[in-house]
Coordinates of C-alpha atoms in Angstrom, one line a residue:
Chain A
X1 CA 0.0 0.0 -0.1
X2 CA 1.5 3.3 -1.1
X3 CA -0.5 6.3 -0.1
X4 CA -0.2 9.6 -2.1
X5 CA 0.0 12.7 0.2
X6 CA -1.0 15.4 -2.4
X7 CA 0.9 18.7 -2.0
X8 CA -0.7 21.8 -3.1
X9 CA 1.0 25.4 -3.0
X10 CA 0.6 26.2 0.7
X11 CA 0.3 22.7 2.1
X12 CA 2.2 22.4 5.2
X13 CA 1.2 19.1 7.0
X14 CA 2.4 16.8 4.1
X15 CA 5.6 15.6 5.8
X16 CA 4.0 15.0 9.0
X17 CA 1.4 12.8 7.4
X18 CA 4.1 10.7 5.6
X19 CA 6.0 10.3 8.7
X20 CA 2.8 9.5 10.8
X21 CA 1.7 6.9 8.4
X22 CA 5.2 5.4 8.4
X23 CA 4.7 4.9 12.0
X24 CA 1.5 2.8 11.7
X25 CA 3.3 0.9 9.1
X26 CA 1.8 2.5 5.8
X27 CA 4.2 3.3 3.2
X28 CA 3.5 6.9 1.9
X29 CA 5.1 9.5 -0.4
X30 CA 4.4 13.3 -1.2
X31 CA 3.1 13.9 -4.6
X32 CA 3.0 17.5 -6.1
X33 CA -0.4 18.1 -7.4
X34 CA 0.8 19.2 -10.8
X35 CA 2.4 15.8 -11.5
X36 CA -0.9 13.9 -11.0
X37 CA -1.3 10.7 -9.0
X38 CA 1.1 7.9 -9.3
X39 CA -0.3 4.8 -11.0
X40 CA 0.5 2.8 -7.9
X41 CA -1.6 5.1 -5.5
X42 CA -3.4 2.8 -3.2
X43 CA -4.6 5.7 -0.8
X44 CA -4.7 9.3 -1.0
X45 CA -4.3 12.1 1.7
X46 CA -5.2 15.6 1.3
X47 CA -3.1 17.3 4.0
X48 CA -3.6 20.3 5.9
X49 CA -2.1 23.6 5.2
X50 CA -3.1 26.9 3.6
X51 CA -3.4 25.9 0.1
X52 CA -3.5 29.1 -2.2
X53 CA -3.3 31.3 0.9
X54 CA -7.1 30.3 1.7
X55 CA -8.0 32.8 -1.1
X56 CA -11.6 33.0 -1.8
X57 CA -12.6 30.3 0.9
X58 CA -10.3 27.7 2.5
X59 CA -9.9 25.0 0.0
X60 CA -11.7 26.5 -3.0
X61 CA -8.8 27.0 -5.2
X62 CA -7.2 23.6 -4.6
X63 CA -10.6 21.8 -5.1
X64 CA -10.4 23.0 -8.8
X65 CA -6.8 21.6 -9.2
X66 CA -6.9 19.0 -12.2
X67 CA -5.4 16.4 -9.7
X68 CA -8.7 16.5 -7.7
X69 CA -10.5 15.0 -10.9
X70 CA -8.0 12.0 -10.5
X71 CA -8.7 12.0 -6.7
X72 CA -12.4 11.9 -7.4
X73 CA -12.1 9.0 -9.7
X74 CA -10.0 7.0 -7.4
X75 CA -12.4 7.5 -4.6
X76 CA -15.4 6.3 -6.9
X77 CA -13.0 3.3 -7.7
X78 CA -12.9 2.6 -3.9
X79 CA -9.5 4.0 -3.2
X80 CA -9.2 5.4 0.4
X81 CA -9.1 9.2 0.7
X82 CA -8.6 11.1 3.9
X83 CA -8.7 14.9 4.0
X84 CA -7.4 16.4 7.2
X85 CA -8.1 20.2 8.0
X86 CA -7.4 22.1 4.7
X87 CA -7.7 18.8 3.1
X88 CA -11.1 18.4 4.6
X89 CA -12.0 21.9 3.4
X90 CA -10.7 20.8 -0.1
X91 CA -12.7 17.7 0.2
X92 CA -16.0 19.5 0.9
X93 CA -15.2 22.3 -1.7
X94 CA -14.7 19.6 -4.2
X95 CA -17.8 17.8 -3.3
X96 CA -16.2 14.7 -2.0
X97 CA -17.9 15.2 1.2
X98 CA -21.3 17.2 2.0
X99 CA -21.5 20.5 3.8
X100 CA -18.8 23.2 4.1
X101 CA -16.1 24.3 6.6
X102 CA -16.3 28.1 7.2
X103 CA -15.3 30.6 9.6
X104 CA -15.1 29.7 13.4
X105 CA -17.9 31.0 15.5
X106 CA -14.9 33.0 17.4
X107 CA -13.7 34.4 14.1
X108 CA -10.2 33.4 15.4
X109 CA -7.6 30.9 14.4
X110 CA -7.8 28.3 17.0
X111 CA -4.8 26.0 17.9
X112 CA -5.5 23.7 20.8
X113 CA -6.1 20.1 21.8
X114 CA -9.7 18.9 21.6
X115 CA -11.7 15.7 22.7
X116 CA -13.6 13.8 20.2
X117 CA -16.2 11.3 20.6
X118 CA -16.4 8.2 18.2
X119 CA -19.7 8.0 16.7
X120 CA -19.3 5.4 14.3
X121 CA -16.6 2.8 14.9
X122 CA -17.6 0.6 11.9
X123 CA -15.6 2.4 9.4
X124 CA -11.9 2.0 8.2
X125 CA -11.0 5.2 9.8
X126 CA -12.4 4.5 13.3
X127 CA -12.2 0.6 13.5
X128 CA -9.2 0.9 16.0
X129 CA -11.7 2.6 18.4
X130 CA -15.1 1.7 20.2
X131 CA -18.1 3.7 19.6
X132 CA -18.3 6.2 22.4
X133 CA -14.5 6.3 22.8
X134 CA -13.2 9.7 23.5
X135 CA -9.9 10.5 21.9
X136 CA -7.7 13.6 22.0
X137 CA -6.4 15.4 19.0
X138 CA -5.1 18.8 18.0
X139 CA -7.0 21.3 15.9
X140 CA -5.3 24.3 14.1
X141 CA -7.9 26.2 12.0
X142 CA -9.6 29.3 11.3
X143 CA -12.4 28.0 9.1
X144 CA -13.4 24.7 10.7
X145 CA -17.1 25.4 11.4
X146 CA -19.1 22.6 10.0
X147 CA -22.2 24.0 8.2
X148 CA -24.7 22.1 6.4
X149 CA -28.5 22.6 5.8
X150 CA -30.8 20.9 8.3
X151 CA -32.2 18.3 5.7
X152 CA -28.7 17.2 4.8
X153 CA -27.7 17.1 8.2
X154 CA -30.3 14.6 9.4
X155 CA -29.5 12.4 6.4
X156 CA -26.0 12.4 7.3
X157 CA -26.9 11.4 10.8
X158 CA -29.4 8.8 9.6
X159 CA -26.8 7.3 7.4
X160 CA -24.4 7.1 10.1
X161 CA -21.8 9.2 8.3
X162 CA -20.7 11.2 11.4
X163 CA -17.3 9.9 12.3
X164 CA -16.4 12.3 15.3
X165 CA -18.1 15.0 17.3
X166 CA -16.4 17.5 19.7
X167 CA -17.0 16.7 23.2
X168 CA -15.6 17.0 26.7
X169 CA -13.2 14.8 28.4
X170 CA -16.0 12.6 29.6
X171 CA -17.5 12.2 26.1
X172 CA -20.4 14.9 26.6
X173 CA -21.2 16.6 23.4
X174 CA -21.7 20.0 24.6
X175 CA -21.8 23.7 23.1
X176 CA -18.9 24.5 25.5
X177 CA -16.9 21.7 24.0
X178 CA -17.5 22.9 20.5
X179 CA -14.4 24.8 19.6
X180 CA -15.7 26.5 16.4
X181 CA -19.4 26.3 16.4
X182 CA -19.8 23.3 14.0
X183 CA -23.3 22.0 13.6
X184 CA -24.0 19.0 15.8
X185 CA -20.4 19.5 17.1
X186 CA -19.4 17.5 13.8
X187 CA -15.6 17.2 13.7
X188 CA -15.3 14.5 10.8
X189 CA -17.7 12.9 8.4
X190 CA -17.7 10.2 5.7
X191 CA -18.2 10.8 2.0
X192 CA -20.9 8.9 0.3
X193 CA -19.0 5.8 0.9
X194 CA -16.9 4.8 3.6
X195 CA -13.6 4.9 1.7
X196 CA -13.7 8.8 1.8
X197 CA -13.4 10.7 5.1
X198 CA -12.7 14.3 6.2
X199 CA -12.0 15.8 9.6
X200 CA -10.6 19.2 10.8
X201 CA -8.5 17.7 13.9
X202 CA -5.2 16.5 12.9
X203 CA -4.5 12.8 13.5
X204 CA -1.1 13.1 12.0
X205 CA 0.0 15.5 14.7
X206 CA -1.1 13.0 17.4
X207 CA 0.7 9.8 16.2
X208 CA 4.3 9.9 17.4
X209 CA 4.9 9.1 21.1
X210 CA 8.2 10.7 21.3
X211 CA 6.4 14.2 20.9
X212 CA 5.1 13.6 24.4
X213 CA 1.5 14.2 23.5
X214 CA -1.6 12.0 22.5
X215 CA -1.1 9.4 20.0
X216 CA -4.9 8.7 19.6
X217 CA -4.6 9.7 15.9
X218 CA -2.9 6.5 15.0
X219 CA -6.2 4.9 14.7
X220 CA -7.5 7.0 11.9
X221 CA -4.3 6.6 9.9
X222 CA -4.7 2.9 10.3
X223 CA -7.7 3.3 8.0
X224 CA -5.0 2.9 5.3
X225 CA -3.5 -0.2 6.6
Chain B
X1 CA -19.0 41.0 -29.3
X2 CA -19.6 43.5 -26.6
X3 CA -17.5 44.3 -23.6
X4 CA -19.6 43.9 -20.3
X5 CA -18.8 43.9 -16.6
X6 CA -20.5 41.5 -14.7
X7 CA -20.7 42.2 -11.0
X8 CA -21.2 39.0 -8.9
X9 CA -22.3 39.5 -5.2
X10 CA -22.0 36.6 -2.9
X11 CA -23.6 36.7 0.4
X12 CA -24.1 34.2 3.3
X13 CA -27.6 32.6 3.3
X14 CA -29.8 34.0 5.9
X15 CA -29.4 32.0 9.2
X16 CA -25.7 31.3 8.4
X17 CA -23.6 32.6 11.2
X18 CA -21.4 35.4 10.1
X19 CA -18.7 35.8 12.9
X20 CA -16.8 38.5 10.7
X21 CA -19.8 40.6 10.4
X22 CA -20.6 40.3 14.1
X23 CA -17.1 41.3 15.0
X24 CA -17.2 44.2 12.5
X25 CA -20.7 45.3 14.1
X26 CA -19.4 45.4 17.6
X27 CA -16.4 47.3 16.7
X28 CA -18.7 49.8 15.0
X29 CA -20.7 50.0 18.0
X30 CA -17.6 50.4 20.0
X31 CA -16.9 53.5 17.9
X32 CA -20.3 55.0 18.9
X33 CA -22.4 54.1 15.7
X34 CA -25.8 53.0 16.2
X35 CA -26.9 50.2 13.9
X36 CA -29.4 47.1 14.1
X37 CA -27.7 44.7 12.0
X38 CA -24.8 44.3 9.7
X39 CA -24.0 41.8 6.8
X40 CA -20.9 41.2 5.0
X41 CA -20.7 40.2 1.1
X42 CA -18.1 39.5 -1.4
X43 CA -18.2 41.3 -4.8
X44 CA -16.4 40.3 -7.9
X45 CA -16.2 42.5 -10.9
X46 CA -15.7 40.3 -14.0
X47 CA -14.8 41.9 -17.3
X48 CA -15.9 39.9 -20.2
X49 CA -16.8 39.9 -23.9
X50 CA -20.0 38.3 -24.8
X51 CA -22.7 38.2 -27.8
X52 CA -25.2 39.7 -25.4
X53 CA -25.9 40.9 -22.0
X54 CA -27.8 37.5 -21.3
X55 CA -24.9 35.5 -22.6
X56 CA -22.5 37.4 -20.3
X57 CA -24.8 37.1 -17.3
X58 CA -25.1 33.2 -18.0
X59 CA -21.4 33.0 -18.0
X60 CA -21.0 34.9 -14.9
X61 CA -23.8 32.9 -13.2
X62 CA -21.7 29.7 -14.0
X63 CA -18.8 31.2 -12.4
X64 CA -20.6 31.7 -9.4
X65 CA -21.9 28.3 -9.2
X66 CA -18.6 26.5 -10.0
X67 CA -16.2 28.8 -7.9
X68 CA -17.2 32.2 -6.6
X69 CA -20.0 30.9 -4.3
X70 CA -20.4 27.7 -2.1
X71 CA -23.9 26.6 -2.5
X72 CA -24.1 25.3 1.0
X73 CA -23.3 28.7 2.4
X74 CA -24.0 31.3 -0.3
X75 CA -26.7 33.1 -2.3
X76 CA -25.4 35.1 -5.1
X77 CA -26.6 37.7 -7.7
X78 CA -25.4 38.9 -10.9
X79 CA -25.7 42.2 -12.5
X80 CA -24.3 42.8 -16.0
X81 CA -23.5 46.4 -17.4
X82 CA -22.0 47.2 -20.8
X83 CA -18.7 48.7 -20.6
X84 CA -18.3 52.4 -21.2
X85 CA -21.8 53.1 -21.4

């Protein structure tokens, strides 16, 4: 399994993603978006960063990069695709996943550790956890507030496509534990099929024990294993 | 072909939280202004050549649908004017 970590101009979590994937035993390489996906890509990461300076809306420019046509085609063929932070914004802007990630309720960039409750543990991205588990991951975003219309939100919940919700340390999903005002405290969701997932928190920044923090993010990355 | 300017205004849908507008409103109030609400919008002025004003509007509309606006968040409108009139 070789995972392609797609670099756009302004991506900055691509190296972290390669290193964290290596830690969970997944071979990964960085791929410049203009070079297209290598033929042997068996997984795709859209990494975090500030692609194209977040011009217009975070992720809006990268979503229309030609490589995203390849990513969409690969996703439809069942290739695992994970969008993290700016990669999640690119995923929603390119309609790989529903809804949008927009300006935080605080109107500030927020960089902090958050707790997430696992809502659906029967996906490749959450198989390492049990439903109801509380994991700790960092966030670092100014536009992470998940917005979606009410009908589409209900459909998402009915289809069990919410992966994680922001919660407190005890797993209570409360407004106080919602760092950015996301609808339903949603932090990560699936696309139409379970091989596509996006989330605003950074699993790749919580994967190396030597950094001294949480390693709870490994489980998400094991979705490629 | 005629030269037109299409002005595309992109606004948040009613009911979508606008933290930047809220912050701007609070600052205006701190400056002593009285206001009951404030909404922000992005405006794009697109110069283009087209066979007719309708054709120019149609192209600008597609630009809004495909890039300038996000249908989850935004409404938009397009106003076309002939240049130099």
